[in-house]
């Protein structure tokens, strides 16, 4: 007679012990990934694996052959919380984030698999970031990243991740982890076809033959071997030809090289940007509001004019803003004609906060108005937008001001966005800089500071030099708050210049 299933109360109390017992210490592995539950997961490798453990690995353990009736309570418990666990789209998004970081920061996949953030430039390999704790990926982790790219037909990214999966599976062949979804044969199968699609028939043949060593009765792979042998016999040059796999093109981004070079500086600038005309000062803007507590101002750039105001908010204010926004966060969108769309070149979540929901936001508006001298009350400015960038979050080069009369911005009947006031609500350990593409400089994330710039010339024409981007967050949890100020109502606060381009 089978072991009696425990009641729901007992099940809840003893679920940790059951997970450890039946899942080969699987639950202990999850706990070790996230020992400090009070802090966000900053390392993208750690974040990816934590999502994977909860999305697919746990499911694999629960529905494995080991999950017989003596752990039926575990299955029932899993099914109760399944809807609250990460979905596959979360795992896919985390894998894409790793590929994005791999591209923008030129990271070595073998290094990432070992937990090291190494940048490869030619023959030089440098550490871009040194984590306090090294965390390596398993063969199955690498396989899942490669498979996400494979399923998209993206063999540029699929091949190095699947190669690493094959290498790690070879090293542990014969060992089976209950939570793994893939095996050496799966990795060889996908990698062989990826190389075939990339034009390297010779390597596809070699991998397929290796596959048959482990599964000699596999009919599809045997047919593939015959096919590859025939192709090579018909065209012997393919045996020595090296496949050149191009990185997937992104047509909408015409400034990719500059954008990525600026991101790779992590906000540090070459010496020639340290010019005497840039200055630091305590700013009151002749406002009684700031006389007793002036703000430290650092002029970052002159054309376009960009200033950084240090310690604009306190730690408590930054935390309060994040807490107010968190329940309302949704996937960020961009304006496309008259529509608002979710796009791959903007990955983040955002929420809009009316100043009426908390007195602190009213105080914040007063401080922004005193510092800028502008009217920040609706309809002359938008509500505060709070953004969380998440794993590898970014926003590729864009303008804050509208460049088309069909933009939804003009529905507000308050003109274009004349200025941007962006507050950094958190710090990051690496990445996440704000890069100005045509002006060729970037600004690192400075916790509690605010970045200010004019989007329009005094004539009302858009300033092309304000094309900017939020670089992917390499390590950390980036939060910002944007206050966009519109041109109507500011006419006597920023008088027109004598020159139309002034």
Short mmCIF file of C-alpha atoms in Angstrom, two decimals:
data_model
loop_
_atom_site.label_atom_id
_atom_site.label_comp_id
_atom_site.label_asym_id
_atom_site.label_seq_id
_atom_site.Cartn_x
_atom_site.Cartn_y
_atom_site.Cartn_z
CA UNK A 1 0.00 0.00 0.00
CA UNK A 2 1.38 3.42 -0.99
CA UNK A 3 2.37 6.06 1.49
CA UNK A 4 -0.53 8.23 2.69
CA UNK A 5 -0.69 11.67 0.99
CA UNK A 6 -0.31 14.47 3.47
CA UNK A 7 -3.03 17.06 4.05
CA UNK A 8 -2.70 20.56 2.64
CA UNK A 9 -1.45 21.98 5.96
CA UNK A 10 1.14 19.25 6.35
CA UNK A 11 2.05 19.65 2.69
CA UNK A 12 2.75 23.34 3.14
CA UNK A 13 4.84 22.75 6.26
CA UNK A 14 6.91 19.94 4.79
CA UNK A 15 7.21 20.99 1.15
CA UNK A 16 10.86 22.08 1.60
CA UNK A 17 11.86 18.67 2.96
CA UNK A 18 10.01 16.88 0.17
CA UNK A 19 11.61 19.04 -2.50
CA UNK A 20 15.07 18.27 -1.15
CA UNK A 21 14.39 14.56 -0.78
CA UNK A 22 12.82 13.89 -4.15
CA UNK A 23 14.62 16.44 -6.27
CA UNK A 24 18.26 15.61 -5.51
CA UNK A 25 18.60 18.70 -3.33
CA UNK A 26 16.92 20.77 -6.04
CA UNK A 27 15.27 23.10 -3.56
CA UNK A 28 18.60 23.66 -1.83
CA UNK A 29 20.02 24.70 -5.18
CA UNK A 30 17.28 27.29 -5.61
CA UNK A 31 17.83 28.60 -2.10
CA UNK A 32 21.57 28.90 -2.72
CA UNK A 33 20.86 31.05 -5.77
CA UNK A 34 19.00 33.63 -3.79
CA UNK A 35 20.19 33.53 -0.21
CA UNK A 36 19.32 37.15 0.54
CA UNK A 37 15.64 37.58 -0.31
CA UNK A 38 15.67 41.24 0.78
CA UNK A 39 17.78 42.40 -2.15
CA UNK A 40 17.05 42.18 -5.89
CA UNK A 41 18.96 39.75 -8.09
CA UNK A 42 21.60 41.99 -9.65
CA UNK A 43 23.70 39.44 -11.55
CA UNK A 44 21.95 38.64 -14.88
CA UNK A 45 23.37 35.11 -14.86
CA UNK A 46 21.93 34.52 -11.41
CA UNK A 47 18.60 36.05 -12.46
CA UNK A 48 18.38 33.84 -15.55
CA UNK A 49 19.12 30.65 -13.64
CA UNK A 50 16.68 31.53 -10.86
CA UNK A 51 13.91 32.05 -13.42
CA UNK A 52 14.87 28.82 -15.16
CA UNK A 53 14.88 26.82 -11.91
CA UNK A 54 11.38 28.05 -11.11
CA UNK A 55 9.99 27.89 -14.66
CA UNK A 56 11.28 24.64 -16.14
CA UNK A 57 13.63 22.84 -13.75
CA UNK A 58 11.12 22.55 -10.92
CA UNK A 59 8.49 21.31 -13.37
CA UNK A 60 10.94 18.71 -14.68
CA UNK A 61 11.60 17.46 -11.14
CA UNK A 62 7.91 17.27 -10.23
CA UNK A 63 6.94 15.41 -13.42
CA UNK A 64 10.00 13.17 -13.56
CA UNK A 65 9.95 9.39 -13.15
CA UNK A 66 11.03 9.88 -9.55
CA UNK A 67 7.78 11.74 -8.87
CA UNK A 68 5.77 8.67 -7.92
CA UNK A 69 2.79 8.58 -5.58
CA UNK A 70 4.96 8.99 -2.49
CA UNK A 71 5.45 12.62 -3.46
CA UNK A 72 1.97 13.24 -4.83
CA UNK A 73 1.59 16.03 -2.29
CA UNK A 74 4.53 17.81 -3.90
CA UNK A 75 2.85 17.66 -7.29
CA UNK A 76 -0.34 19.04 -5.84
CA UNK A 77 1.58 21.80 -4.15
CA UNK A 78 3.37 22.67 -7.37
CA UNK A 79 0.12 22.85 -9.29
CA UNK A 80 -1.30 25.24 -6.67
CA UNK A 81 1.53 27.76 -7.16
CA UNK A 82 2.28 27.06 -10.83
CA UNK A 83 0.34 30.09 -12.06
CA UNK A 84 2.45 32.36 -9.84
CA UNK A 85 5.77 31.01 -11.10
CA UNK A 86 7.68 32.57 -14.01
CA UNK A 87 6.18 31.77 -17.41
CA UNK A 88 8.14 30.57 -20.43
CA UNK A 89 8.06 34.10 -21.86
CA UNK A 90 9.94 35.23 -18.73
CA UNK A 91 12.62 32.60 -19.33
CA UNK A 92 12.78 33.53 -23.01
CA UNK A 93 13.10 37.21 -22.11
CA UNK A 94 15.92 36.47 -19.67
CA UNK A 95 17.76 34.45 -22.34
CA UNK A 96 17.37 37.28 -24.84
CA UNK A 97 18.71 39.65 -22.22
CA UNK A 98 21.89 37.58 -21.90
CA UNK A 99 22.29 37.67 -25.70
CA UNK A 100 21.76 41.45 -25.68
CA UNK A 101 24.46 41.89 -23.04
CA UNK A 102 26.70 39.54 -25.02
CA UNK A 103 26.33 41.79 -28.08
CA UNK A 104 26.45 45.30 -26.64
CA UNK A 105 29.30 44.64 -24.21
CA UNK A 106 31.13 42.14 -26.47
CA UNK A 107 31.06 39.45 -23.80
CA UNK A 108 32.72 36.07 -24.21
CA UNK A 109 30.19 33.22 -23.95
CA UNK A 110 32.71 30.83 -22.39
CA UNK A 111 33.46 33.47 -19.78
CA UNK A 112 29.76 34.00 -19.06
CA UNK A 113 29.29 30.27 -18.59
CA UNK A 114 31.98 30.42 -15.89
CA UNK A 115 30.36 33.49 -14.31
CA UNK A 116 33.02 35.88 -15.60
CA UNK A 117 32.12 39.06 -17.50
CA UNK A 118 34.97 39.18 -20.00
CA UNK A 119 34.97 41.44 -23.01
CA UNK A 120 36.69 40.21 -26.15
CA UNK A 121 38.14 42.86 -28.45
CA UNK A 122 40.41 41.37 -31.08
CA UNK A 123 42.93 39.29 -29.16
CA UNK A 124 42.60 41.20 -25.89
CA UNK A 125 40.31 39.84 -23.19
CA UNK A 126 39.47 42.13 -20.28
CA UNK A 127 37.20 41.79 -17.27
CA UNK A 128 34.33 44.20 -17.71
CA UNK A 129 32.91 43.43 -14.29
CA UNK A 130 34.19 41.32 -11.40
CA UNK A 131 31.33 39.83 -9.38
CA UNK A 132 31.83 39.34 -5.65
CA UNK A 133 30.63 35.78 -6.06
CA UNK A 134 31.28 33.71 -9.17
CA UNK A 135 28.24 31.86 -10.42
CA UNK A 136 28.62 29.45 -13.32
CA UNK A 137 25.96 28.14 -15.70
CA UNK A 138 25.20 24.47 -16.18
CA UNK A 139 25.16 22.66 -19.51
CA UNK A 140 21.36 22.73 -19.45
CA UNK A 141 21.37 26.49 -18.72
CA UNK A 142 23.56 27.13 -21.77
CA UNK A 143 21.39 24.82 -23.86
CA UNK A 144 18.25 26.77 -22.96
CA UNK A 145 19.83 30.11 -23.99
CA UNK A 146 21.02 28.56 -27.26
CA UNK A 147 17.64 26.98 -27.91
CA UNK A 148 15.83 30.30 -27.53
CA UNK A 149 18.06 31.72 -30.27
CA UNK A 150 17.76 28.50 -32.31
CA UNK A 151 13.96 28.63 -32.24
CA UNK A 152 14.13 32.21 -33.59
CA UNK A 153 16.41 31.10 -36.45
CA UNK A 154 19.18 33.18 -34.87
CA UNK A 155 22.18 30.92 -35.41
CA UNK A 156 24.67 33.71 -34.70
CA UNK A 157 23.73 33.49 -31.02
CA UNK A 158 22.60 29.87 -30.97
CA UNK A 159 25.94 28.37 -32.03
CA UNK A 160 28.25 29.70 -29.25
CA UNK A 161 25.72 28.88 -26.52
CA UNK A 162 25.04 25.40 -27.90
CA UNK A 163 28.78 24.83 -28.30
CA UNK A 164 29.26 25.62 -24.63
CA UNK A 165 26.36 23.31 -23.76
CA UNK A 166 27.94 20.47 -25.78
CA UNK A 167 31.30 21.04 -24.10
CA UNK A 168 29.80 20.97 -20.60
CA UNK A 169 27.59 17.95 -21.36
CA UNK A 170 30.62 16.07 -22.68
CA UNK A 171 32.46 16.76 -19.44
CA UNK A 172 29.63 15.35 -17.34
CA UNK A 173 28.41 12.62 -19.67
CA UNK A 174 26.79 9.77 -17.77
CA UNK A 175 25.61 12.04 -14.97
CA UNK A 176 21.91 12.87 -15.08
CA UNK A 177 20.22 15.67 -13.16
CA UNK A 178 16.51 15.26 -12.66
CA UNK A 179 15.84 18.93 -13.31
CA UNK A 180 17.65 18.99 -16.68
CA UNK A 181 15.51 19.22 -19.78
CA UNK A 182 18.29 18.50 -22.29
CA UNK A 183 21.12 16.03 -22.77
CA UNK A 184 24.34 15.82 -24.79
CA UNK A 185 22.35 14.30 -27.65
CA UNK A 186 19.88 17.21 -27.63
CA UNK A 187 22.71 19.74 -27.69
CA UNK A 188 24.54 17.91 -30.51
CA UNK A 189 21.30 17.65 -32.50
CA UNK A 190 20.55 21.38 -32.29
CA UNK A 191 24.15 22.46 -32.83
CA UNK A 192 24.57 20.25 -35.90
CA UNK A 193 21.50 21.70 -37.57
CA UNK A 194 22.50 25.24 -36.58
CA UNK A 195 25.86 24.76 -38.31
CA UNK A 196 24.12 23.31 -41.35
CA UNK A 197 21.83 26.33 -41.54
CA UNK A 198 24.87 28.57 -41.18
CA UNK A 199 26.53 26.85 -44.15
CA UNK A 200 29.13 24.71 -42.36
CA UNK A 201 28.13 21.27 -43.66
CA UNK A 202 31.42 19.67 -42.64
CA UNK A 203 30.99 20.54 -38.97
CA UNK A 204 27.32 19.57 -39.10
CA UNK A 205 28.40 16.15 -40.36
CA UNK A 206 31.02 15.73 -37.62
CA UNK A 207 28.52 16.59 -34.87
CA UNK A 208 25.89 14.31 -36.36
CA UNK A 209 28.32 11.40 -36.44
CA UNK A 210 29.17 12.05 -32.79
CA UNK A 211 25.44 11.99 -32.01
CA UNK A 212 25.13 8.52 -33.59
CA UNK A 213 27.87 7.23 -31.28
CA UNK A 214 25.46 7.76 -28.39
CA UNK A 215 22.20 6.95 -30.23
CA UNK A 216 23.12 4.64 -33.17
CA UNK A 217 19.48 3.75 -33.90
CA UNK A 218 18.32 7.34 -34.39
CA UNK A 219 16.86 7.28 -37.92
CA UNK A 220 16.51 11.02 -38.53
CA UNK A 221 20.12 11.69 -37.60
CA UNK A 222 21.28 8.80 -39.79
CA UNK A 223 19.43 10.36 -42.72
CA UNK A 224 21.06 13.70 -41.93
CA UNK A 225 24.51 12.10 -42.03
CA UNK A 226 23.79 10.65 -45.49
CA UNK A 227 22.49 14.04 -46.64
CA UNK A 228 25.57 15.91 -45.40
CA UNK A 229 27.93 13.33 -46.92
CA UNK A 230 26.17 13.70 -50.28
CA UNK A 231 26.35 17.51 -50.15
CA UNK A 232 30.06 17.41 -49.40
CA UNK A 233 30.67 14.89 -52.19
CA UNK A 234 28.89 17.17 -54.65
CA UNK A 235 30.82 20.22 -53.44
CA UNK A 236 34.19 19.26 -51.85
CA UNK A 237 35.03 22.94 -51.21
CA UNK A 238 32.46 22.98 -48.43
CA UNK A 239 34.67 20.64 -46.44
CA UNK A 240 37.24 23.37 -45.86
CA UNK A 241 35.04 26.45 -46.07
CA UNK A 242 34.47 28.35 -42.84
CA UNK A 243 31.00 29.66 -42.25
CA UNK A 244 30.82 33.39 -41.57
CA UNK A 245 27.74 33.97 -39.47
CA UNK A 246 26.50 37.54 -39.49
CA UNK A 247 25.00 39.09 -36.42
CA UNK A 248 21.26 39.61 -36.95
CA UNK A 249 20.66 43.02 -38.47
CA UNK A 250 18.43 45.55 -36.73
CA UNK A 251 17.26 47.90 -39.52
CA UNK A 252 15.75 50.54 -37.23
CA UNK A 253 19.10 51.25 -35.52
CA UNK A 254 21.41 53.22 -37.81
CA UNK A 255 23.80 54.24 -35.04
CA UNK A 256 24.62 50.85 -33.56
CA UNK A 257 28.41 51.13 -33.54
CA UNK A 258 28.49 54.49 -31.75
CA UNK A 259 25.76 53.42 -29.36
CA UNK A 260 27.58 50.25 -28.34
CA UNK A 261 30.97 51.96 -28.07
CA UNK A 262 29.47 54.51 -25.70
CA UNK A 263 27.80 51.78 -23.66
CA UNK A 264 31.11 49.94 -23.35
CA UNK A 265 32.73 52.96 -21.67
CA UNK A 266 30.24 52.43 -18.80
CA UNK A 267 29.93 56.22 -18.59
CA UNK A 268 33.63 57.00 -18.28
CA UNK A 269 34.80 59.57 -20.82
CA UNK A 270 38.05 60.11 -22.74
CA UNK A 271 40.35 62.88 -21.49
CA UNK A 272 39.36 65.35 -24.23
CA UNK A 273 35.86 65.62 -22.73
CA UNK A 274 37.32 67.14 -19.55
CA UNK A 275 37.25 70.71 -20.84
CA UNK A 276 37.50 73.88 -18.70
CA UNK A 277 34.08 75.20 -19.72
CA UNK A 278 32.42 72.37 -17.82
CA UNK A 279 31.86 73.28 -14.18
CA UNK A 280 30.37 72.35 -10.82
CA UNK A 281 28.39 74.66 -8.54
CA UNK A 282 25.70 74.86 -5.88
CA UNK A 283 22.45 75.80 -7.60
CA UNK A 284 19.59 77.85 -6.16
CA UNK A 285 18.23 79.31 -9.42
CA UNK A 286 17.37 82.39 -7.31
CA UNK A 287 14.55 80.38 -5.77
CA UNK A 288 13.68 80.87 -2.06
CA UNK A 289 12.80 77.17 -2.05
CA UNK A 290 16.47 76.25 -2.62
CA UNK A 291 18.25 78.98 -0.65
CA UNK A 292 18.61 76.90 2.49
CA UNK A 293 19.33 73.67 0.62
CA UNK A 294 21.03 74.33 -2.74
CA UNK A 295 21.53 71.45 -5.16
CA UNK A 296 24.97 70.39 -6.35
CA UNK A 297 25.06 70.93 -10.10
CA UNK A 298 27.55 69.41 -12.53
CA UNK A 299 27.51 70.62 -16.13
CA UNK A 300 28.15 67.48 -18.16
CA UNK A 301 27.95 68.91 -21.70
CA UNK A 302 27.29 72.24 -23.39
CA UNK A 303 25.87 71.36 -26.83
CA UNK A 304 23.45 69.87 -26.08
CA UNK A 305 23.25 71.34 -22.61
CA UNK A 306 23.15 68.49 -20.09
CA UNK A 307 23.41 68.99 -16.33
CA UNK A 308 23.57 66.46 -13.49
CA UNK A 309 22.07 67.46 -10.13
CA UNK A 310 23.59 65.35 -7.37
CA UNK A 311 21.52 64.12 -4.41
CA UNK A 312 18.35 65.53 -5.91
CA UNK A 313 16.30 62.98 -3.93
CA UNK A 314 17.04 61.19 -0.68
CA UNK A 315 17.25 57.42 -0.23
CA UNK A 316 13.84 57.44 1.45
CA UNK A 317 12.26 59.44 -1.38
CA UNK A 318 13.75 57.16 -4.03
CA UNK A 319 12.48 54.09 -2.20
CA UNK A 320 9.03 55.65 -1.76
CA UNK A 321 8.73 56.41 -5.48
CA UNK A 322 9.69 52.83 -6.36
CA UNK A 323 7.17 51.44 -3.88
CA UNK A 324 4.38 53.67 -5.24
CA UNK A 325 5.09 52.57 -8.81
CA UNK A 326 5.71 48.85 -8.32
CA UNK A 327 2.03 47.69 -8.22
CA UNK A 328 1.33 49.53 -11.49
CA UNK A 329 4.34 48.48 -13.57
CA UNK A 330 3.56 47.32 -17.10
CA UNK A 331 5.66 46.63 -20.19
CA UNK A 332 6.92 49.96 -21.58
CA UNK A 333 5.68 51.08 -24.98
CA UNK A 334 6.81 53.58 -27.61
CA UNK A 335 4.88 55.90 -29.88
CA UNK A 336 4.50 54.68 -33.47
CA UNK A 337 2.37 57.14 -35.37
CA UNK A 338 -0.86 57.34 -33.39
CA UNK A 339 -0.33 53.97 -31.68
CA UNK A 340 1.57 52.79 -28.60
CA UNK A 341 3.54 49.59 -29.26
CA UNK A 342 5.70 47.11 -27.34
CA UNK A 343 9.04 46.78 -29.13
CA UNK A 344 12.29 44.85 -28.67
CA UNK A 345 14.41 48.00 -28.73
CA UNK A 346 12.78 49.16 -25.50
CA UNK A 347 12.83 46.56 -22.73
CA UNK A 348 11.55 47.82 -19.39
CA UNK A 349 8.44 48.20 -17.26
CA UNK A 350 6.93 51.56 -16.39
CA UNK A 351 4.14 53.21 -14.43
CA UNK A 352 2.69 56.73 -14.34
CA UNK A 353 2.17 58.43 -10.98
CA UNK A 354 -0.16 61.37 -10.42
CA UNK A 355 1.12 63.80 -7.82
CA UNK A 356 -2.19 63.44 -5.96
CA UNK A 357 -1.45 59.89 -4.80
CA UNK A 358 1.16 61.02 -2.27
CA UNK A 359 2.22 64.40 -0.81
CA UNK A 360 5.86 63.52 -1.44
CA UNK A 361 5.25 63.72 -5.21
CA UNK A 362 3.89 67.25 -4.79
CA UNK A 363 7.08 68.18 -2.94
CA UNK A 364 9.11 66.60 -5.75
CA UNK A 365 7.29 68.69 -8.36
CA UNK A 366 7.97 71.87 -6.36
CA UNK A 367 11.67 70.99 -6.25
CA UNK A 368 11.85 70.34 -10.00
CA UNK A 369 10.03 73.60 -10.72
CA UNK A 370 12.34 75.58 -8.42
CA UNK A 371 15.46 74.08 -9.98
CA UNK A 372 14.44 74.40 -13.64
CA UNK A 373 12.29 77.53 -13.41
CA UNK A 374 9.66 75.73 -15.48
CA UNK A 375 5.98 74.99 -14.89
CA UNK A 376 5.77 71.26 -14.18
CA UNK A 377 2.04 71.06 -13.45
CA UNK A 378 -0.28 69.34 -15.96
CA UNK A 379 -0.99 70.15 -18.74
CA UNK A 380 2.40 71.89 -18.98
CA UNK A 381 4.18 68.68 -17.98
CA UNK A 382 3.38 64.99 -17.87
CA UNK A 383 2.84 62.87 -14.78
CA UNK A 384 5.93 61.24 -13.32
CA UNK A 385 6.89 58.12 -15.26
CA UNK A 386 8.75 55.50 -13.19
CA UNK A 387 10.74 52.87 -15.10
CA UNK A 388 12.32 49.61 -13.98
CA UNK A 389 14.75 48.12 -16.52
CA UNK A 390 15.00 44.55 -15.18
CA UNK A 391 17.43 41.97 -16.57
CA UNK A 392 19.45 43.52 -19.39
CA UNK A 393 16.82 46.25 -19.79
CA UNK A 394 17.59 48.98 -22.31
CA UNK A 395 16.18 51.65 -24.59
CA UNK A 396 18.03 52.02 -27.87
CA UNK A 397 18.69 55.46 -29.43
CA UNK A 398 15.60 57.68 -29.51
CA UNK A 399 14.39 61.24 -29.05
CA UNK A 400 12.22 62.24 -26.13
CA UNK A 401 10.53 64.94 -28.21
CA UNK A 402 8.07 64.12 -30.96
CA UNK A 403 9.47 64.13 -34.49
CA UNK A 404 6.09 63.76 -36.20
CA UNK A 405 2.88 65.78 -35.91
CA UNK A 406 0.97 62.49 -35.68
CA UNK A 407 2.67 61.67 -32.37
CA UNK A 408 0.35 61.04 -29.39
CA UNK A 409 2.29 63.76 -27.56
CA UNK A 410 0.41 66.41 -29.49
CA UNK A 411 -2.93 65.14 -28.20
CA UNK A 412 -2.06 66.84 -24.92
CA UNK A 413 -2.51 70.26 -26.59
CA UNK A 414 0.55 71.48 -24.69
CA UNK A 415 3.18 71.35 -27.42
CA UNK A 416 6.26 69.22 -27.69
CA UNK A 417 8.54 68.02 -24.89
CA UNK A 418 10.85 70.98 -24.37
CA UNK A 419 12.92 69.38 -21.58
CA UNK A 420 13.63 66.08 -19.83
CA UNK A 421 14.25 65.72 -16.10
CA UNK A 422 15.36 62.15 -15.31
CA UNK A 423 15.97 60.99 -11.74
CA UNK A 424 18.11 57.93 -10.97
CA UNK A 425 16.26 56.05 -8.22
CA UNK A 426 18.85 53.31 -7.72
CA UNK A 427 22.46 52.44 -8.36
CA UNK A 428 23.80 49.73 -10.65
CA UNK A 429 27.06 47.83 -10.47
CA UNK A 430 27.77 47.96 -14.21
CA UNK A 431 26.11 49.18 -17.40
CA UNK A 432 22.94 51.21 -17.73
CA UNK A 433 24.63 54.47 -18.75
CA UNK A 434 22.68 57.20 -20.57
CA UNK A 435 24.42 57.73 -23.91
CA UNK A 436 24.03 60.73 -26.20
CA UNK A 437 24.81 59.32 -29.61
CA UNK A 438 25.49 62.28 -31.93
CA UNK A 439 27.08 64.31 -29.11
CA UNK A 440 29.31 61.26 -28.43
CA UNK A 441 29.28 61.06 -24.63
CA UNK A 442 27.61 59.01 -21.93
CA UNK A 443 26.64 59.50 -18.30
CA UNK A 444 26.81 56.68 -15.73
CA UNK A 445 23.97 55.93 -13.35
CA UNK A 446 24.42 58.10 -10.24
CA UNK A 447 22.02 57.10 -7.49
CA UNK A 448 19.63 59.87 -6.32
CA UNK A 449 20.97 62.29 -8.95
CA UNK A 450 18.87 63.89 -11.70
CA UNK A 451 19.88 64.46 -15.32
CA UNK A 452 18.42 67.48 -17.13
CA UNK A 453 18.56 68.52 -20.78
CA UNK A 454 16.67 70.64 -23.32
CA UNK A 455 15.07 68.64 -26.14
CA UNK A 456 14.18 71.65 -28.32
CA UNK A 457 16.07 74.66 -29.61
CA UNK A 458 14.71 78.03 -28.53
CA UNK A 459 13.01 78.20 -31.92
CA UNK A 460 10.95 75.13 -31.05
CA UNK A 461 12.80 72.90 -33.51
CA UNK A 462 13.99 69.53 -32.19
CA UNK A 463 17.64 69.28 -31.15
CA UNK A 464 19.07 66.30 -33.04
CA UNK A 465 22.03 66.16 -30.66
CA UNK A 466 19.69 64.92 -27.93
CA UNK A 467 19.42 61.49 -29.58
CA UNK A 468 20.11 59.30 -26.56
CA UNK A 469 19.85 55.75 -25.28
CA UNK A 470 19.60 53.80 -22.05
CA UNK A 471 22.39 51.23 -22.31
CA UNK A 472 21.57 47.66 -21.24
CA UNK A 473 21.89 47.08 -17.51
CA UNK A 474 24.83 44.71 -17.15
CA UNK A 475 24.63 44.15 -13.39
CA UNK A 476 22.11 45.80 -11.08
CA UNK A 477 18.51 46.87 -10.71
CA UNK A 478 18.02 50.18 -12.52
CA UNK A 479 15.10 52.47 -11.66
CA UNK A 480 14.56 55.94 -13.07
CA UNK A 481 11.78 58.53 -12.89
CA UNK A 482 11.11 60.81 -15.87
CA UNK A 483 9.43 64.20 -15.79
CA UNK A 484 8.77 65.46 -19.29
CA UNK A 485 8.06 69.18 -19.51
CA UNK A 486 6.15 70.61 -22.49
CA UNK A 487 6.78 73.86 -24.34
CA UNK A 488 3.41 75.62 -23.95
CA UNK A 489 3.26 77.62 -20.73
CA UNK A 490 7.03 78.03 -20.63
CA UNK A 491 7.26 80.93 -23.12
CA UNK A 492 8.13 83.53 -20.49
CA UNK A 493 10.26 81.15 -18.50
CA UNK A 494 12.66 80.45 -21.35
CA UNK A 495 12.54 83.50 -23.67
CA UNK A 496 13.05 83.02 -27.39
CA UNK A 497 16.58 83.68 -28.65
CA UNK A 498 17.57 86.03 -31.47
CA UNK A 499 18.68 83.19 -33.71
CA UNK A 500 16.22 80.52 -34.91
CA UNK A 501 18.84 77.87 -34.18
CA UNK A 502 19.91 79.33 -30.86
#
